[in-house]
Tab-separated table of N, CA, C and O in Angstrom:
chain	number	residue	atom	x	y	z
A	266	MET	N	31.454	20.007	63.172
A	266	MET	CA	32.760	20.743	64.213
A	266	MET	C	34.193	20.126	65.201
A	266	MET	O	33.973	19.463	65.500
A	267	GLU	N	35.211	19.725	64.920
A	267	GLU	CA	36.474	18.951	65.288
A	267	GLU	C	36.408	19.926	66.639
A	267	GLU	O	36.818	21.144	66.090
A	268	ILE	N	36.398	19.431	68.416
A	268	ILE	CA	37.376	18.946	68.762
A	268	ILE	C	38.194	18.683	69.191
A	268	ILE	O	38.109	17.562	69.094
A	269	ILE	N	39.187	19.380	69.576
A	269	ILE	CA	40.629	18.660	70.493
A	269	ILE	C	40.550	19.578	71.753
A	269	ILE	O	41.161	20.564	72.344
A	270	GLU	N	40.668	18.415	72.666
A	270	GLU	CA	40.914	19.056	73.785
A	270	GLU	C	42.301	19.691	74.620
A	270	GLU	O	43.556	18.899	73.838
A	271	ILE	N	42.403	20.721	75.010
A	271	ILE	CA	43.233	20.915	75.244
A	271	ILE	C	43.674	20.816	76.938
A	271	ILE	O	43.473	20.449	77.557
A	272	ASN	N	44.878	19.370	76.922
A	272	ASN	CA	45.043	18.955	77.915
A	272	ASN	C	46.446	18.818	78.485
A	272	ASN	O	47.635	19.494	77.575
A	273	GLU	N	47.526	17.808	79.710
A	273	GLU	CA	48.714	18.211	79.715
A	273	GLU	C	49.386	17.419	78.820
A	273	GLU	O	50.390	18.422	78.747
A	274	GLN	N	49.170	16.244	77.754
A	274	GLN	CA	49.979	16.383	77.445
A	274	GLN	C	50.323	16.813	75.816
A	274	GLN	O	51.684	17.015	75.525
A	275	ASN	N	49.160	17.919	75.629
A	275	ASN	CA	50.091	18.940	74.313
A	275	ASN	C	49.315	20.711	74.536
A	275	ASN	O	49.568	20.712	73.390
A	276	LYS	N	48.963	21.287	76.402
A	276	LYS	CA	49.253	22.010	75.804
A	276	LYS	C	51.076	23.127	75.642
A	276	LYS	O	50.201	23.709	75.011
A	277	GLN	N	51.544	22.716	75.897
A	277	GLN	CA	52.864	22.723	75.322
A	277	GLN	C	52.873	23.184	74.198
A	277	GLN	O	53.985	24.911	73.406
A	278	VAL	N	52.388	22.113	73.467
A	278	VAL	CA	52.909	22.482	71.822
A	278	VAL	C	51.850	23.272	71.537
A	278	VAL	O	52.362	24.468	70.385
A	279	ILE	N	50.721	23.268	71.991
A	279	ILE	CA	49.663	23.896	71.471
A	279	ILE	C	50.115	25.858	71.967
A	279	ILE	O	50.466	26.642	71.070
A	280	LEU	N	50.553	26.041	72.657
A	280	LEU	CA	51.083	27.100	73.232
A	280	LEU	C	52.554	27.890	72.361
A	280	LEU	O	52.523	28.832	71.953
A	281	GLU	N	53.047	26.310	72.324
A	281	GLU	CA	54.203	27.142	71.027
A	281	GLU	C	53.419	27.064	69.420
A	281	GLU	O	53.778	28.100	69.106
A	282	ILE	N	52.824	26.120	69.395
A	282	ILE	CA	51.648	26.710	67.865
A	282	ILE	C	51.059	28.457	68.124
A	282	ILE	O	52.342	28.981	66.355
A	283	PHE	N	50.861	28.975	68.411
A	283	PHE	CA	50.409	30.774	68.795
A	283	PHE	C	50.593	31.070	69.265
A	283	PHE	O	50.426	32.306	69.986
A	284	ASN	N	52.184	30.750	69.886
A	284	ASN	CA	53.282	31.939	70.346
A	284	ASN	C	52.623	32.264	71.830
A	284	ASN	O	52.629	33.232	71.887
A	285	LEU	N	51.318	32.035	72.306
A	285	LEU	CA	51.496	32.384	73.835
A	285	LEU	C	52.440	31.555	74.901
A	285	LEU	O	53.120	30.647	74.517
A	286	SER	N	52.396	32.392	76.215
A	286	SER	CA	52.420	31.720	77.035
A	286	SER	C	51.595	32.001	78.481
A	286	SER	O	50.362	32.410	77.719
A	287	VAL	N	51.739	31.660	79.531
A	287	VAL	CA	50.548	31.572	80.918
A	287	VAL	C	51.982	32.055	81.635
A	287	VAL	O	53.565	32.040	81.856
A	288	ASP	N	51.650	33.193	83.022
A	288	ASP	CA	51.691	33.985	83.888
A	288	ASP	C	51.654	33.085	84.821
A	288	ASP	O	51.377	31.686	84.539
A	289	LYS	N	52.363	33.157	86.617
A	289	LYS	CA	52.981	32.755	87.144
A	289	LYS	C	50.644	32.293	87.763
A	289	LYS	O	50.677	31.223	89.065
A	290	GLU	N	49.560	33.345	87.710
A	290	GLU	CA	48.905	32.972	87.782
A	290	GLU	C	48.299	31.416	86.378
A	290	GLU	O	46.208	31.417	86.533
A	291	ASN	N	48.892	31.661	85.548
A	291	ASN	CA	48.533	30.286	84.152
A	291	ASN	C	47.281	31.253	83.416
A	291	ASN	O	46.301	30.526	82.960
A	292	TYR	N	47.185	32.424	83.710
A	292	TYR	CA	46.633	32.999	82.145
A	292	TYR	C	47.052	32.553	81.159
A	292	TYR	O	48.464	33.430	80.929
A	293	ILE	N	46.283	32.878	79.772
A	293	ILE	CA	47.613	32.838	78.571
A	293	ILE	C	47.899	34.423	78.835
A	293	ILE	O	47.039	35.406	78.651
A	294	LEU	N	49.170	34.016	77.684
A	294	LEU	CA	49.177	36.003	77.007
A	294	LEU	C	50.061	35.785	75.629
A	294	LEU	O	50.259	34.990	75.347
A	295	ASP	N	50.038	36.486	74.679
A	295	ASP	CA	50.099	36.877	74.130
A	295	ASP	C	51.092	37.168	74.017
A	295	ASP	O	52.305	37.390	74.840
A	296	GLU	N	52.051	37.586	72.000
A	296	GLU	CA	53.401	37.726	72.486
A	296	GLU	C	53.744	38.597	73.078
A	296	GLU	O	55.547	38.929	72.545
A	297	ASN	N	53.418	39.884	73.096
A	297	ASN	CA	53.755	41.060	73.882
A	297	ASN	C	53.187	40.603	75.603
A	297	ASN	O	53.877	41.754	76.487
A	298	LYS	N	52.826	39.331	75.930
A	298	LYS	CA	52.711	39.064	77.815
A	298	LYS	C	51.885	39.973	78.552
A	298	LYS	O	51.927	40.523	78.899
A	299	THR	N	50.829	40.011	77.181
A	299	THR	CA	49.884	40.913	78.207
A	299	THR	C	48.360	39.330	77.526
A	299	THR	O	48.559	38.528	76.567
A	300	ARG	N	47.397	40.128	79.402
A	300	ARG	CA	46.864	38.855	79.210
A	300	ARG	C	45.619	39.027	77.779
A	300	ARG	O	45.112	40.121	77.691
A	301	ILE	N	45.558	37.578	77.570
A	301	ILE	CA	43.839	37.421	76.940
A	301	ILE	C	42.915	37.972	77.023
A	301	ILE	O	42.025	36.746	77.918
A	302	VAL	N	42.490	38.491	76.324
A	302	VAL	CA	41.064	38.571	76.776
A	302	VAL	C	40.004	38.490	76.243
A	302	VAL	O	40.016	38.032	74.943
A	303	CYS	N	38.354	36.571	76.749
A	303	CYS	CA	37.994	36.525	76.023
A	303	CYS	C	36.326	37.732	75.198
A	303	CYS	O	36.176	38.211	75.876
A	304	ARG	N	36.618	37.353	74.007
A	304	ARG	CA	35.172	38.250	73.703
A	304	ARG	C	34.354	38.494	74.096
A	304	ARG	O	33.536	39.339	73.562
A	305	TYR	N	34.423	37.264	73.987
A	305	TYR	CA	32.525	37.409	74.436
A	305	TYR	C	32.175	37.055	76.399
A	305	TYR	O	31.373	38.118	76.860
A	306	SER	N	32.373	36.336	76.843
A	306	SER	CA	32.358	37.294	78.049
A	306	SER	C	33.400	38.250	79.167
A	306	SER	O	33.336	39.161	79.970
A	307	LYS	N	34.299	38.720	78.486
A	307	LYS	CA	35.507	39.852	78.599
A	307	LYS	C	36.012	39.439	79.618
A	307	LYS	O	36.349	40.646	80.702
A	308	GLU	N	36.487	38.172	80.133
A	308	GLU	CA	36.935	38.163	80.908
A	308	GLU	C	38.234	37.411	81.013
A	308	GLU	O	38.743	37.062	79.566
A	309	PRO	N	39.953	37.596	81.202
A	309	PRO	CA	40.684	36.904	80.679
A	309	PRO	C	41.200	35.494	80.748
A	309	PRO	O	40.291	34.856	81.426
A	310	ILE	N	41.972	34.941	79.418
A	310	ILE	CA	41.128	33.293	79.595
A	310	ILE	C	42.174	32.755	80.019
A	310	ILE	O	43.548	32.839	80.188
A	311	LYS	N	42.134	31.210	81.804
A	311	LYS	CA	42.961	30.693	81.804
A	311	LYS	C	43.524	29.435	81.144
A	311	LYS	O	42.461	29.085	80.058
A	312	LEU	N	44.573	29.383	80.963
A	312	LEU	CA	45.295	27.894	80.497
A	312	LEU	C	44.303	26.868	80.619
A	312	LEU	O	44.100	26.702	79.396
A	313	GLU	N	43.042	26.161	81.477
A	313	GLU	CA	42.760	25.174	81.570
A	313	GLU	C	41.142	26.162	80.961
A	313	GLU	O	39.938	24.794	80.991
A	314	ASN	N	41.349	26.745	80.907
A	314	ASN	CA	39.651	27.422	80.353
A	314	ASN	C	39.639	27.578	78.979
A	314	ASN	O	38.817	28.395	78.245
A	315	LEU	N	40.411	27.865	78.093
A	315	LEU	CA	40.968	28.321	76.822
A	315	LEU	C	40.579	26.958	75.855
A	315	LEU	O	40.897	26.012	75.243
A	316	ALA	N	40.008	27.838	74.855
A	316	ALA	CA	39.399	27.577	73.329
A	316	ALA	C	39.499	28.336	72.670
A	316	ALA	O	39.999	29.373	72.460
A	317	ILE	N	40.291	27.914	71.155
A	317	ILE	CA	41.128	27.929	70.316
A	317	ILE	C	39.971	27.517	69.735
A	317	ILE	O	39.887	25.601	68.271
A	318	MET	N	39.624	28.167	68.068
A	318	MET	CA	38.211	27.519	67.437
A	318	MET	C	38.400	27.153	65.833
A	318	MET	O	39.619	27.675	65.509
A	319	PRO	N	38.501	26.111	65.560
A	319	PRO	CA	38.393	26.072	64.377
A	319	PRO	C	38.352	25.894	63.504
A	319	PRO	O	37.654	27.487	63.822
A	320	GLY	N	39.762	26.047	62.595
A	320	GLY	CA	39.297	26.834	61.090
A	320	GLY	C	40.196	28.492	61.489
A	320	GLY	O	40.230	29.778	60.941
A	321	SER	N	40.377	28.681	62.868
A	321	SER	CA	40.739	30.881	63.443
A	321	SER	C	41.550	30.583	64.056
A	321	SER	O	42.662	28.991	64.949
A	322	GLU	N	42.082	31.933	64.417
A	322	GLU	CA	43.483	31.754	66.229
A	322	GLU	C	42.356	32.281	66.583
A	322	GLU	O	42.624	32.794	68.093
A	323	ILE	N	40.465	32.490	66.815
A	323	ILE	CA	40.444	33.287	67.590
A	323	ILE	C	40.046	32.732	69.141
A	323	ILE	O	40.167	30.915	69.068
A	324	LYS	N	40.663	32.591	69.804
A	324	LYS	CA	40.786	32.630	71.322
A	324	LYS	C	39.680	32.661	72.156
A	324	LYS	O	40.104	34.110	72.584
A	325	ILE	N	38.964	31.872	72.927
A	325	ILE	CA	37.948	32.205	73.718
A	325	ILE	C	38.206	31.299	75.352
A	325	ILE	O	38.694	30.222	75.538
A	326	ASN	N	36.787	31.981	76.379
A	326	ASN	CA	37.391	30.824	76.910
A	326	ASN	C	35.656	29.786	77.004
A	326	ASN	O	35.939	29.968	76.075
A	327	ASN	N	36.185	28.423	77.609
A	327	ASN	CA	35.450	27.357	76.910
A	327	ASN	C	34.454	27.764	77.730
A	327	ASN	O	33.159	26.470	78.217
A	328	TYR	N	33.387	28.129	78.090
A	328	TYR	CA	31.812	28.592	79.200
A	328	TYR	C	31.105	27.979	77.310
A	328	TYR	O	31.724	28.994	76.856
A	329	SER	N	30.275	27.256	77.920
A	329	SER	CA	29.406	27.323	77.015
A	329	SER	C	29.101	28.647	76.305
A	329	SER	O	28.358	28.471	74.951
A	330	TYR	N	28.715	29.493	76.851
A	330	TYR	CA	27.795	30.811	76.281
A	330	TYR	C	28.734	31.321	75.313
A	330	TYR	O	28.939	31.653	74.377
A	331	CYS	N	30.107	31.188	75.827
A	331	CYS	CA	30.763	31.985	74.741
A	331	CYS	C	31.386	30.952	73.497
A	331	CYS	O	31.337	31.833	71.951
A	332	ILE	N	31.216	29.293	73.587
A	332	ILE	CA	30.896	28.714	72.428
A	332	ILE	C	29.649	29.176	71.341
A	332	ILE	O	29.822	29.126	70.146
A	333	SER	N	28.665	29.357	71.513
A	333	SER	CA	27.468	30.122	71.771
A	333	SER	C	27.285	30.311	71.149
A	333	SER	O	26.805	30.821	70.008
A	334	GLU	N	27.909	31.898	71.392
A	334	GLU	CA	28.116	33.169	71.040
A	334	GLU	C	29.206	33.110	69.408
A	334	GLU	O	27.948	33.901	68.499
A	335	TYR	N	30.209	32.138	69.425
A	335	TYR	CA	31.254	32.047	68.264
A	335	TYR	C	30.096	31.131	67.460
A	335	TYR	O	30.343	31.809	66.442
A	336	ILE	N	29.449	30.976	67.830
A	336	ILE	CA	29.354	29.721	66.551
A	336	ILE	C	28.088	30.389	66.364
A	336	ILE	O	27.665	30.200	64.753
A	337	ASN	N	27.395	31.866	66.928
A	337	ASN	CA	26.574	32.171	66.566
A	337	ASN	C	26.512	33.038	65.647
A	337	ASN	O	25.981	33.784	64.524
A	338	GLU	N	27.855	34.408	65.832
A	338	GLU	CA	28.950	35.013	64.924
A	338	GLU	C	28.820	34.699	63.909
A	338	GLU	O	29.318	35.318	62.755
A	339	PHE	N	29.965	33.559	63.610
A	339	PHE	CA	30.280	32.802	62.694
A	339	PHE	C	29.238	32.692	61.364
A	339	PHE	O	29.618	32.029	60.363
A	340	SER	N	28.202	31.749	62.457
A	340	SER	CA	26.953	30.944	61.083
A	340	SER	C	26.564	32.058	60.411
A	340	SER	O	26.408	31.472	59.344
A	341	ASN	N	26.330	33.452	61.186
A	341	ASN	CA	25.963	33.680	60.048
A	341	ASN	C	26.466	35.266	59.659
A	341	ASN	O	26.279	35.799	58.356
A	342	SER	N	27.932	34.988	59.282
A	342	SER	CA	28.677	35.522	58.306
A	342	SER	C	29.400	34.681	57.386
A	342	SER	O	29.505	35.751	56.840
A	343	GLU	N	28.651	33.831	57.342
A	343	GLU	CA	28.710	33.132	56.049
A	343	GLU	C	28.143	33.020	54.897
A	343	GLU	O	26.612	33.820	54.615
């Protein structure tokens, strides 16, 4: 699985590609200006914790258990 780090140089481009924005507290907002909640941690996602999983548009927190849950969920569905 290829991983691209979201950093200062590319974060604005990534936000634009996925039609996202951030609020004043740095939480990720969808096109309706609603905070995006990670499906695994059930917490809103801050820009510094954003992970967009390869081959998808699924946005999650970059916590190790969230990534593990994603891999487990999608490796079993193939």
